[in-house]
Amino acid sequence: MKRKVPLAPAQEAQEKKREKRRKETRDIRWDHLDNTAHLFPVIAGESMSNVYRISVTLSELIVPKLLQQALDIVLPKFDGFNLRLRQGVFWYYFEENGKPAPRVREENTFPCRFIRQNKNRSYMFRVTYYKYRINLEVFHVLTDGMGGITFLKELTYQYLRLVHPELKEIHGDSLSSDISLNREDSFLKNYKKSSTKGYQTKKAYLIRGEKLRPGEFGVMHGYLKVPELKEVTHRYGVSINEYLVGIFVWSAYMECLHGMPSKRPIRVAVPVNLRPYFNSITTKNFFAMVSAEFHPTEDTYQFEQVLEIVKNSLRQQINREHLEQLFSYNVSNEKVWIARAVPLVLKNIAMRMVYTSSALANTTTITNIGNIPVAEEYRPYVELFHSFLAMSKGQHLKGNICSYGDTLVFSFSYDLIDVSVQRAFFRKLAEDGLTVEVETNGMGENSR
């Protein structure tokens, strides 16, 4: 029988470190990317960050130290944000991060910049502040706008509890009772085998022009009163979303095509939140893209005609059957065993090609996050929400809609000097009798 020789102190310490690393490796949580998320790491970079921003404006100046403390408390409770991205042989995947939360910083650059994980403690989101505003910027691989809103609201609640101890006495540091932390892949759960492609790939009319300097990013917000907006949309017989998308199409038609026929249609990609259609509460991405299309083939169209075409285009597509068809095609392709066995480097090439054809099939993207509810006890401290998107291939002007209380904000993000489409958009709203207040960060032709 062999006698066990004791290790030297240095060797024993090394062996303990190795055992600790092995245990940590075994305990680390990992997760698959959802079907939509597979694309984002492939196409993301400095010129196309795939980062969106949601921000909340409070009634009091932000206290940076307490905001950092709030993030430190909230982040460990959100498995969907406490992640880093890893590259495998066949797919990207998520791995639990576990590092200290990223540093909260005062905003001093343009929004929606590419998030470099190695400079952000491996996290795929950032939190900044400016005066009264808290900004959450998220790499779309993590979650869509609904998941981002959930995280920002809980961060804001925790921050307000630190600023106002009387709120903390009521709630402590717990998350809201109605919050979902569900991480199911609802694409995978709800898809049906399909070989029918629903997304557009035919090229659309693209808005072009002289671009802002590299790294510059234009933002223009328009503030509208919801009761007024409802009166106008009722008059036209359309929803708020249909009306605002229709006005964008009209503005592009008049300012870019000058009311003339075009070989290519103006086509607006409109993301649809799938959760209500499929009874999902997931915090992963779960949306599909429909397209509002207007193809001017005749000499003259009136606004009412354009709006009717946009309305019909959207209503034909926004139903459970069609939405299911849209994402089922993508999931079916992902599950083909030959595709699954292809190395990631080859998958990336194929996905870039597919993305380019689909991206150029849309003039722009307009996202409607909808009305953002806030728990009653926090409402006195919350004034507004804003949201907007980064640029993508061929799309140099994008729109985003969100509302809080009786105020709706339509936000343009852009990297073109010419802002004539944005001006025409808000001018048309005013012509329809709406009170519009416009705010901009100064980027565009008026700043030159």
Short mmCIF file of C-alpha atoms in Angstrom, two decimals:
data_model
loop_
_atom_site.label_atom_id
_atom_site.label_comp_id
_atom_site.label_asym_id
_atom_site.label_seq_id
_atom_site.Cartn_x
_atom_site.Cartn_y
_atom_site.Cartn_z
CA MET A 1 0.00 0.00 0.00
CA LYS A 2 1.39 3.35 -1.07
CA ARG A 3 1.70 6.07 1.50
CA LYS A 4 0.18 9.42 0.49
CA VAL A 5 2.99 11.97 0.43
CA PRO A 6 1.85 15.35 1.77
CA LEU A 7 2.19 18.29 -0.63
CA ALA A 8 4.52 21.18 0.02
CA PRO A 9 2.70 24.36 1.17
CA ALA A 10 3.14 26.04 -2.24
CA GLN A 11 1.89 22.96 -4.09
CA GLU A 12 -1.04 22.61 -1.72
CA ALA A 13 -2.06 26.24 -2.31
CA GLN A 14 -1.88 25.70 -6.09
CA GLU A 15 -3.97 22.56 -5.87
CA LYS A 16 -6.62 24.42 -3.85
CA LYS A 17 -6.75 27.14 -6.52
CA ARG A 18 -7.17 24.52 -9.26
CA GLU A 19 -9.98 22.84 -7.32
CA LYS A 20 -11.69 26.19 -6.79
CA ARG A 21 -11.48 26.93 -10.54
CA ARG A 22 -12.87 23.47 -11.37
CA LYS A 23 -15.78 24.01 -8.96
CA GLU A 24 -16.50 27.49 -10.37
CA THR A 25 -16.47 26.06 -13.89
CA ARG A 26 -18.95 23.34 -12.91
CA ASP A 27 -21.26 25.86 -11.21
CA ILE A 28 -21.28 28.49 -13.98
CA ARG A 29 -24.70 28.84 -15.58
CA TRP A 30 -24.95 28.94 -19.36
CA ASP A 31 -27.79 29.41 -21.83
CA HIS A 32 -28.66 29.24 -25.52
CA LEU A 33 -29.30 32.36 -27.57
CA ASP A 34 -32.86 32.70 -28.83
CA ASN A 35 -33.52 32.40 -32.56
CA THR A 36 -33.38 36.14 -33.27
CA ALA A 37 -30.32 36.73 -31.09
CA HIS A 38 -28.09 34.46 -33.21
CA LEU A 39 -27.83 37.22 -35.81
CA PHE A 40 -26.71 40.13 -33.64
CA PRO A 41 -23.16 39.01 -32.71
CA VAL A 42 -22.51 38.28 -36.40
CA ILE A 43 -23.37 41.75 -37.74
CA ALA A 44 -22.49 43.99 -34.78
CA GLY A 45 -19.56 46.39 -34.92
CA GLU A 46 -18.58 50.04 -34.55
CA SER A 47 -20.65 51.16 -37.56
CA MET A 48 -23.68 48.99 -36.70
CA SER A 49 -23.79 48.48 -32.95
CA ASN A 50 -27.21 46.77 -32.63
CA VAL A 51 -27.60 48.68 -29.38
CA TYR A 52 -30.86 50.34 -28.36
CA ARG A 53 -31.46 52.90 -25.64
CA ILE A 54 -34.32 53.31 -23.19
CA SER A 55 -34.08 56.20 -20.74
CA VAL A 56 -36.14 57.55 -17.87
CA THR A 57 -36.23 61.20 -16.81
CA LEU A 58 -36.78 61.82 -13.10
CA SER A 59 -37.91 64.93 -11.23
CA GLU A 60 -34.63 65.13 -9.30
CA LEU A 61 -30.96 65.28 -10.25
CA ILE A 62 -29.29 61.85 -10.38
CA VAL A 63 -26.99 60.92 -7.50
CA PRO A 64 -24.27 58.81 -9.24
CA LYS A 65 -23.14 56.93 -6.14
CA LEU A 66 -26.68 55.76 -5.38
CA LEU A 67 -27.33 54.81 -9.00
CA GLN A 68 -24.23 52.59 -8.92
CA GLN A 69 -25.39 51.09 -5.65
CA ALA A 70 -28.83 50.40 -7.16
CA LEU A 71 -27.25 48.63 -10.13
CA ASP A 72 -25.07 46.54 -7.79
CA ILE A 73 -28.21 45.41 -5.95
CA VAL A 74 -30.45 44.74 -8.97
CA LEU A 75 -28.06 43.09 -11.44
CA PRO A 76 -27.54 39.77 -9.55
CA LYS A 77 -31.32 39.29 -9.53
CA PHE A 78 -31.55 39.41 -13.34
CA ASP A 79 -30.11 36.23 -14.86
CA GLY A 80 -30.85 37.66 -18.31
CA PHE A 81 -28.48 40.62 -17.82
CA ASN A 82 -25.83 38.93 -15.65
CA LEU A 83 -24.30 37.31 -18.74
CA ARG A 84 -21.35 37.40 -21.10
CA LEU A 85 -21.22 36.15 -24.67
CA ARG A 86 -19.08 33.17 -25.63
CA GLN A 87 -18.20 31.75 -29.03
CA GLY A 88 -18.51 28.00 -29.44
CA VAL A 89 -17.64 25.75 -32.39
CA PHE A 90 -21.19 25.74 -33.79
CA TRP A 91 -23.04 28.59 -32.03
CA TYR A 92 -22.57 31.59 -29.77
CA TYR A 93 -23.86 31.02 -26.25
CA PHE A 94 -24.39 32.90 -22.99
CA GLU A 95 -22.40 32.25 -19.85
CA GLU A 96 -23.00 33.63 -16.38
CA ASN A 97 -20.80 36.68 -15.86
CA GLY A 98 -20.55 37.09 -12.11
CA LYS A 99 -18.16 40.06 -12.24
CA PRO A 100 -18.98 43.29 -10.41
CA ALA A 101 -21.59 45.37 -12.21
CA PRO A 102 -20.30 47.69 -14.96
CA ARG A 103 -19.42 51.19 -13.79
CA VAL A 104 -22.16 53.79 -14.00
CA ARG A 105 -20.77 56.82 -15.85
CA GLU A 106 -21.93 60.31 -16.70
CA GLU A 107 -22.88 60.45 -20.36
CA ASN A 108 -20.18 62.20 -22.39
CA THR A 109 -20.43 60.58 -25.84
CA PHE A 110 -23.08 59.99 -28.49
CA PRO A 111 -25.70 57.32 -27.74
CA CYS A 112 -25.91 53.67 -28.83
CA ARG A 113 -22.19 53.10 -29.32
CA PHE A 114 -20.91 49.57 -29.83
CA ILE A 115 -20.43 47.80 -26.50
CA ARG A 116 -16.99 46.25 -26.19
CA GLN A 117 -17.32 43.54 -23.60
CA ASN A 118 -13.63 43.53 -22.67
CA LYS A 119 -13.96 47.21 -21.66
CA ASN A 120 -17.27 46.71 -19.86
CA ARG A 121 -16.48 43.88 -17.41
CA SER A 122 -17.80 41.48 -20.08
CA TYR A 123 -21.37 42.83 -19.79
CA MET A 124 -23.57 43.56 -22.80
CA PHE A 125 -25.34 46.62 -21.45
CA ARG A 126 -24.31 49.98 -20.01
CA VAL A 127 -25.90 52.45 -17.61
CA THR A 128 -25.16 56.17 -17.89
CA TYR A 129 -26.78 59.30 -16.48
CA TYR A 130 -27.08 62.96 -17.38
CA LYS A 131 -28.64 65.47 -15.00
CA TYR A 132 -32.16 64.08 -14.41
CA ARG A 133 -31.94 61.14 -16.82
CA ILE A 134 -30.92 57.49 -16.43
CA ASN A 135 -29.93 55.76 -19.69
CA LEU A 136 -29.94 52.01 -20.25
CA GLU A 137 -28.25 50.84 -23.47
CA VAL A 138 -28.59 47.17 -24.37
CA PHE A 139 -26.95 44.97 -26.99
CA HIS A 140 -29.97 43.42 -28.70
CA VAL A 141 -28.56 39.90 -28.27
CA LEU A 142 -29.68 40.02 -24.61
CA THR A 143 -33.31 40.99 -25.00
CA ASP A 144 -35.76 43.17 -26.90
CA GLY A 145 -37.32 46.43 -25.74
CA MET A 146 -39.76 44.76 -23.35
CA GLY A 147 -36.91 43.08 -21.48
CA GLY A 148 -35.00 46.37 -21.42
CA ILE A 149 -37.97 48.26 -19.96
CA THR A 150 -38.34 45.67 -17.19
CA PHE A 151 -34.70 46.02 -16.17
CA LEU A 152 -34.71 49.84 -16.35
CA LYS A 153 -37.86 50.11 -14.26
CA GLU A 154 -36.51 47.85 -11.52
CA LEU A 155 -33.20 49.74 -11.54
CA THR A 156 -35.12 53.02 -11.22
CA TYR A 157 -37.32 51.70 -8.40
CA GLN A 158 -34.26 50.51 -6.48
CA TYR A 159 -32.51 53.85 -7.04
CA LEU A 160 -35.55 55.79 -5.80
CA ARG A 161 -35.71 53.58 -2.69
CA LEU A 162 -32.10 54.52 -1.91
CA VAL A 163 -32.80 58.22 -2.46
CA HIS A 164 -36.07 58.11 -0.51
CA PRO A 165 -35.72 55.76 2.49
CA GLU A 166 -39.47 55.88 3.15
CA LEU A 167 -39.97 53.89 -0.06
CA LYS A 168 -37.40 51.34 1.05
CA GLU A 169 -39.21 50.88 4.37
CA ILE A 170 -42.24 49.70 2.37
CA HIS A 171 -40.52 47.56 -0.29
CA GLY A 172 -37.03 46.72 0.98
CA ASP A 173 -34.71 45.68 -1.87
CA SER A 174 -37.11 43.21 -3.46
CA LEU A 175 -38.17 43.23 -7.10
CA SER A 176 -41.76 44.05 -8.06
CA SER A 177 -44.17 41.22 -7.31
CA ASP A 178 -45.51 41.15 -10.88
CA ILE A 179 -42.13 41.07 -12.62
CA SER A 180 -41.20 38.21 -14.93
CA LEU A 181 -37.72 36.70 -14.91
CA ASN A 182 -38.76 33.93 -17.29
CA ARG A 183 -35.99 32.89 -19.72
CA GLU A 184 -37.75 30.41 -22.00
CA ASP A 185 -37.05 30.50 -25.73
CA SER A 186 -40.58 31.32 -26.84
CA PHE A 187 -39.58 31.06 -30.50
CA LEU A 188 -38.65 27.43 -29.96
CA LYS A 189 -41.69 26.70 -27.82
CA ASN A 190 -44.25 28.12 -30.27
CA TYR A 191 -42.86 27.45 -33.75
CA LYS A 192 -44.43 25.07 -36.24
CA LYS A 193 -42.34 23.40 -38.91
CA SER A 194 -42.41 25.68 -41.94
CA SER A 195 -40.70 26.13 -45.29
CA THR A 196 -42.58 29.31 -46.24
CA LYS A 197 -40.52 32.49 -46.06
CA GLY A 198 -42.56 35.45 -44.86
CA TYR A 199 -39.99 38.24 -44.75
CA GLN A 200 -39.49 40.65 -47.63
CA THR A 201 -36.20 40.44 -49.54
CA LYS A 202 -36.97 42.66 -52.54
CA LYS A 203 -35.07 45.96 -52.29
CA ALA A 204 -36.89 49.00 -50.98
CA TYR A 205 -36.33 52.70 -51.59
CA LEU A 206 -33.45 53.80 -49.34
CA ILE A 207 -33.01 57.29 -47.91
CA ARG A 208 -29.50 58.46 -48.76
CA GLY A 209 -27.48 61.64 -48.38
CA GLU A 210 -24.41 63.21 -46.86
CA LYS A 211 -23.67 61.58 -43.54
CA LEU A 212 -22.70 63.10 -40.22
CA ARG A 213 -19.07 62.77 -39.16
CA PRO A 214 -17.99 59.28 -38.07
CA GLY A 215 -19.29 58.57 -34.58
CA GLU A 216 -21.88 61.37 -34.60
CA PHE A 217 -25.46 60.40 -33.88
CA GLY A 218 -28.53 62.57 -34.36
CA VAL A 219 -31.55 62.44 -32.07
CA MET A 220 -34.83 64.33 -32.47
CA HIS A 221 -37.77 63.92 -30.09
CA GLY A 222 -41.32 65.04 -30.76
CA TYR A 223 -43.70 65.31 -27.79
CA LEU A 224 -47.42 64.74 -28.36
CA LYS A 225 -50.47 64.65 -26.10
CA VAL A 226 -52.17 61.24 -26.20
CA PRO A 227 -55.77 62.55 -25.89
CA GLU A 228 -55.23 64.86 -28.90
CA LEU A 229 -53.62 62.01 -30.83
CA LYS A 230 -56.55 59.71 -30.15
CA GLU A 231 -58.98 62.31 -31.50
CA VAL A 232 -57.03 62.64 -34.76
CA THR A 233 -56.56 58.89 -35.27
CA HIS A 234 -60.27 58.31 -34.57
CA ARG A 235 -61.06 60.83 -37.29
CA TYR A 236 -58.92 58.90 -39.77
CA GLY A 237 -60.16 55.49 -38.58
CA VAL A 238 -56.67 54.16 -37.76
CA SER A 239 -54.63 53.20 -34.70
CA ILE A 240 -51.93 55.49 -33.28
CA ASN A 241 -49.25 53.15 -34.61
CA GLU A 242 -50.76 53.05 -38.11
CA TYR A 243 -51.10 56.83 -38.13
CA LEU A 244 -47.49 57.54 -37.12
CA VAL A 245 -46.07 54.96 -39.56
CA GLY A 246 -48.32 56.43 -42.26
CA ILE A 247 -47.04 59.95 -41.60
CA PHE A 248 -43.46 58.74 -41.90
CA VAL A 249 -44.23 57.08 -45.25
CA TRP A 250 -45.97 60.27 -46.43
CA SER A 251 -43.02 62.43 -45.33
CA ALA A 252 -40.49 60.23 -47.16
CA TYR A 253 -42.75 60.16 -50.24
CA MET A 254 -43.00 63.96 -50.36
CA GLU A 255 -39.46 64.91 -49.32
CA CYS A 256 -37.41 62.17 -51.00
CA LEU A 257 -39.56 61.15 -53.97
CA HIS A 258 -41.20 64.59 -54.29
CA GLY A 259 -44.57 62.94 -54.80
CA MET A 260 -43.37 61.10 -57.90
CA PRO A 261 -43.62 57.40 -58.88
CA SER A 262 -40.76 55.12 -57.81
CA LYS A 263 -39.33 51.84 -59.05
CA ARG A 264 -38.99 50.69 -55.45
CA PRO A 265 -41.50 50.86 -52.59
CA ILE A 266 -41.16 52.76 -49.37
CA ARG A 267 -41.24 49.92 -46.86
CA VAL A 268 -41.21 50.34 -43.08
CA ALA A 269 -40.18 47.42 -40.85
CA VAL A 270 -42.43 47.33 -37.78
CA PRO A 271 -41.40 44.98 -34.93
CA VAL A 272 -44.35 43.26 -33.25
CA ASN A 273 -44.16 42.06 -29.65
CA LEU A 274 -45.23 38.40 -29.85
CA ARG A 275 -45.89 37.85 -26.14
CA PRO A 276 -49.61 38.73 -26.16
CA TYR A 277 -50.25 36.49 -29.18
CA PHE A 278 -48.56 33.41 -27.68
CA ASN A 279 -49.18 33.89 -23.94
CA SER A 280 -45.46 34.38 -23.23
CA ILE A 281 -43.74 36.20 -20.37
CA THR A 282 -40.18 35.56 -21.53
CA THR A 283 -37.47 38.19 -21.02
CA LYS A 284 -35.55 36.93 -24.04
CA ASN A 285 -36.15 38.39 -27.50
CA PHE A 286 -39.62 37.52 -28.75
CA PHE A 287 -40.72 39.69 -31.65
CA ALA A 288 -41.34 39.46 -35.39
CA MET A 289 -40.99 42.03 -38.17
CA VAL A 290 -43.91 42.98 -40.39
CA SER A 291 -43.61 45.58 -43.16
CA ALA A 292 -45.83 48.53 -44.02
CA GLU A 293 -45.42 49.01 -47.77
CA PHE A 294 -46.36 51.87 -50.08
CA HIS A 295 -45.33 51.62 -53.72
CA PRO A 296 -46.09 54.87 -55.59
CA THR A 297 -46.76 53.80 -59.18
CA GLU A 298 -49.18 56.60 -60.10
CA ASP A 299 -48.53 60.32 -60.47
CA THR A 300 -50.38 61.66 -57.44
CA TYR A 301 -51.45 60.34 -54.04
CA GLN A 302 -53.21 62.16 -51.24
CA PHE A 303 -52.25 61.58 -47.61
CA GLU A 304 -55.50 59.73 -46.90
CA GLN A 305 -54.72 57.27 -49.70
CA VAL A 306 -51.22 56.60 -48.38
CA LEU A 307 -52.54 56.15 -44.84
CA GLU A 308 -55.19 53.68 -46.03
CA ILE A 309 -52.55 51.63 -47.88
CA VAL A 310 -50.32 51.56 -44.79
CA LYS A 311 -53.24 50.60 -42.54
CA ASN A 312 -54.31 47.72 -44.77
CA SER A 313 -50.73 46.53 -45.19
CA LEU A 314 -50.21 46.27 -41.43
CA ARG A 315 -53.61 44.77 -40.60
CA GLN A 316 -53.17 41.98 -43.12
CA GLN A 317 -49.95 40.91 -41.39
CA ILE A 318 -50.53 41.49 -37.68
CA ASN A 319 -52.41 38.32 -36.78
CA ARG A 320 -51.29 35.18 -34.97
CA GLU A 321 -51.22 32.96 -38.06
CA HIS A 322 -48.98 35.24 -40.09
CA LEU A 323 -46.69 36.10 -37.15
CA GLU A 324 -46.27 32.39 -36.42
CA GLN A 325 -45.33 31.82 -40.05
CA LEU A 326 -42.68 34.56 -39.89
CA PHE A 327 -40.66 33.17 -37.00
CA SER A 328 -41.39 29.49 -37.68
CA TYR A 329 -39.49 29.68 -40.97
CA ASN A 330 -36.38 30.93 -39.16
CA VAL A 331 -36.60 28.39 -36.34
CA SER A 332 -37.18 25.54 -38.83
CA ASN A 333 -33.98 26.50 -40.66
CA GLU A 334 -32.06 26.62 -37.39
CA LYS A 335 -33.18 23.10 -36.47
CA VAL A 336 -32.12 21.45 -39.75
CA TRP A 337 -29.40 19.03 -38.63
CA ILE A 338 -27.08 19.91 -41.52
CA ALA A 339 -27.20 23.60 -40.59
CA ARG A 340 -26.59 22.76 -36.93
CA ALA A 341 -23.47 20.80 -37.83
CA VAL A 342 -21.93 23.64 -39.88
CA PRO A 343 -19.08 25.39 -38.02
CA LEU A 344 -19.87 28.87 -36.70
CA VAL A 345 -17.42 30.60 -39.03
CA LEU A 346 -19.39 29.34 -42.06
CA LYS A 347 -22.74 30.08 -40.41
CA ASN A 348 -21.59 33.67 -39.91
CA ILE A 349 -20.92 34.13 -43.63
CA ALA A 350 -24.36 32.80 -44.53
CA MET A 351 -26.13 34.90 -41.89
CA ARG A 352 -24.42 38.09 -43.08
CA MET A 353 -25.64 37.44 -46.61
CA VAL A 354 -29.22 36.78 -45.45
CA TYR A 355 -29.15 39.87 -43.24
CA THR A 356 -27.93 42.16 -46.03
CA SER A 357 -30.77 41.12 -48.35
CA SER A 358 -33.42 41.58 -45.66
CA ALA A 359 -31.97 44.87 -44.34
CA LEU A 360 -32.02 46.48 -47.78
CA ALA A 361 -35.64 45.40 -48.16
CA ASN A 362 -36.72 48.14 -45.73
CA THR A 363 -36.50 51.92 -45.94
CA THR A 364 -36.53 52.24 -42.17
CA THR A 365 -37.62 50.62 -38.90
CA ILE A 366 -40.21 52.13 -36.57
CA THR A 367 -40.62 50.47 -33.18
CA ASN A 368 -43.55 51.14 -30.87
CA ILE A 369 -42.75 50.14 -27.30
CA GLY A 370 -46.19 51.36 -26.22
CA ASN A 371 -47.28 52.86 -22.93
CA ILE A 372 -44.84 52.25 -20.08
CA PRO A 373 -46.62 51.69 -16.75
CA VAL A 374 -44.97 52.70 -13.47
CA ALA A 375 -46.00 51.56 -10.00
CA GLU A 376 -48.13 54.22 -8.32
CA GLU A 377 -45.77 55.06 -5.45
CA TYR A 378 -42.93 55.92 -7.88
CA ARG A 379 -44.97 58.05 -10.32
CA PRO A 380 -44.35 61.38 -8.52
CA TYR A 381 -40.63 60.98 -9.29
CA VAL A 382 -40.90 59.81 -12.94
CA GLU A 383 -41.51 62.40 -15.66
CA LEU A 384 -40.78 60.82 -19.05
CA PHE A 385 -39.42 57.85 -20.96
CA HIS A 386 -37.49 57.96 -24.24
CA SER A 387 -36.27 55.21 -26.53
CA PHE A 388 -34.41 54.97 -29.82
CA LEU A 389 -32.41 52.64 -32.04
CA ALA A 390 -28.92 52.54 -33.54
CA MET A 391 -28.44 52.65 -37.30
CA SER A 392 -28.32 49.51 -39.43
CA LYS A 393 -27.30 48.63 -42.97
CA GLY A 394 -29.11 50.86 -45.47
CA GLN A 395 -31.24 52.47 -42.76
CA HIS A 396 -29.87 55.90 -41.84
CA LEU A 397 -33.08 57.17 -40.22
CA LYS A 398 -35.16 55.25 -37.67
CA GLY A 399 -38.17 55.94 -35.49
CA ASN A 400 -39.19 54.86 -32.02
CA ILE A 401 -42.43 55.41 -30.13
CA CYS A 402 -43.10 55.22 -26.41
CA SER A 403 -45.49 56.91 -24.03
CA TYR A 404 -45.88 57.57 -20.33
CA GLY A 405 -49.05 58.98 -18.86
CA ASP A 406 -50.59 61.39 -21.38
CA THR A 407 -47.34 62.13 -23.24
CA LEU A 408 -46.20 60.20 -26.30
CA VAL A 409 -42.66 60.67 -27.59
CA PHE A 410 -41.76 59.93 -31.21
CA SER A 411 -37.96 59.79 -31.43
CA PHE A 412 -35.89 59.89 -34.60
CA SER A 413 -32.33 58.59 -34.59
CA TYR A 414 -30.22 59.30 -37.69
CA ASP A 415 -26.75 59.74 -39.12
CA LEU A 416 -27.63 61.96 -42.11
CA ILE A 417 -27.12 65.73 -42.25
CA ASP A 418 -30.40 66.33 -44.07
CA VAL A 419 -33.33 66.37 -41.62
CA SER A 420 -36.06 67.27 -44.12
CA VAL A 421 -38.00 64.02 -43.56
CA GLN A 422 -38.06 64.62 -39.80
CA ARG A 423 -39.23 68.22 -40.30
CA ALA A 424 -41.95 67.12 -42.72
CA PHE A 425 -43.08 64.46 -40.23
CA PHE A 426 -43.63 66.92 -37.39
CA ARG A 427 -45.06 69.54 -39.74
CA LYS A 428 -47.74 67.10 -40.89
CA LEU A 429 -48.65 66.33 -37.29
CA ALA A 430 -49.10 70.06 -36.66
CA GLU A 431 -51.21 70.42 -39.83
CA ASP A 432 -53.53 67.75 -38.45
CA GLY A 433 -54.13 69.94 -35.40
CA LEU A 434 -51.75 68.30 -32.94
CA THR A 435 -49.64 70.25 -30.47
CA VAL A 436 -46.02 69.21 -31.10
CA GLU A 437 -42.90 70.14 -29.14
CA VAL A 438 -39.61 69.19 -30.79
CA GLU A 439 -36.27 68.67 -29.06
CA THR A 440 -32.97 67.80 -30.76
CA ASN A 441 -29.34 67.17 -29.84
CA GLY A 442 -28.27 69.61 -32.56
CA MET A 443 -27.04 67.12 -35.12
CA GLY A 444 -28.04 67.80 -38.73
CA GLU A 445 -28.02 70.59 -41.29
CA ASN A 446 -28.99 73.27 -38.79
CA SER A 447 -25.81 72.57 -36.78
CA ARG A 448 -23.47 73.20 -39.72
#
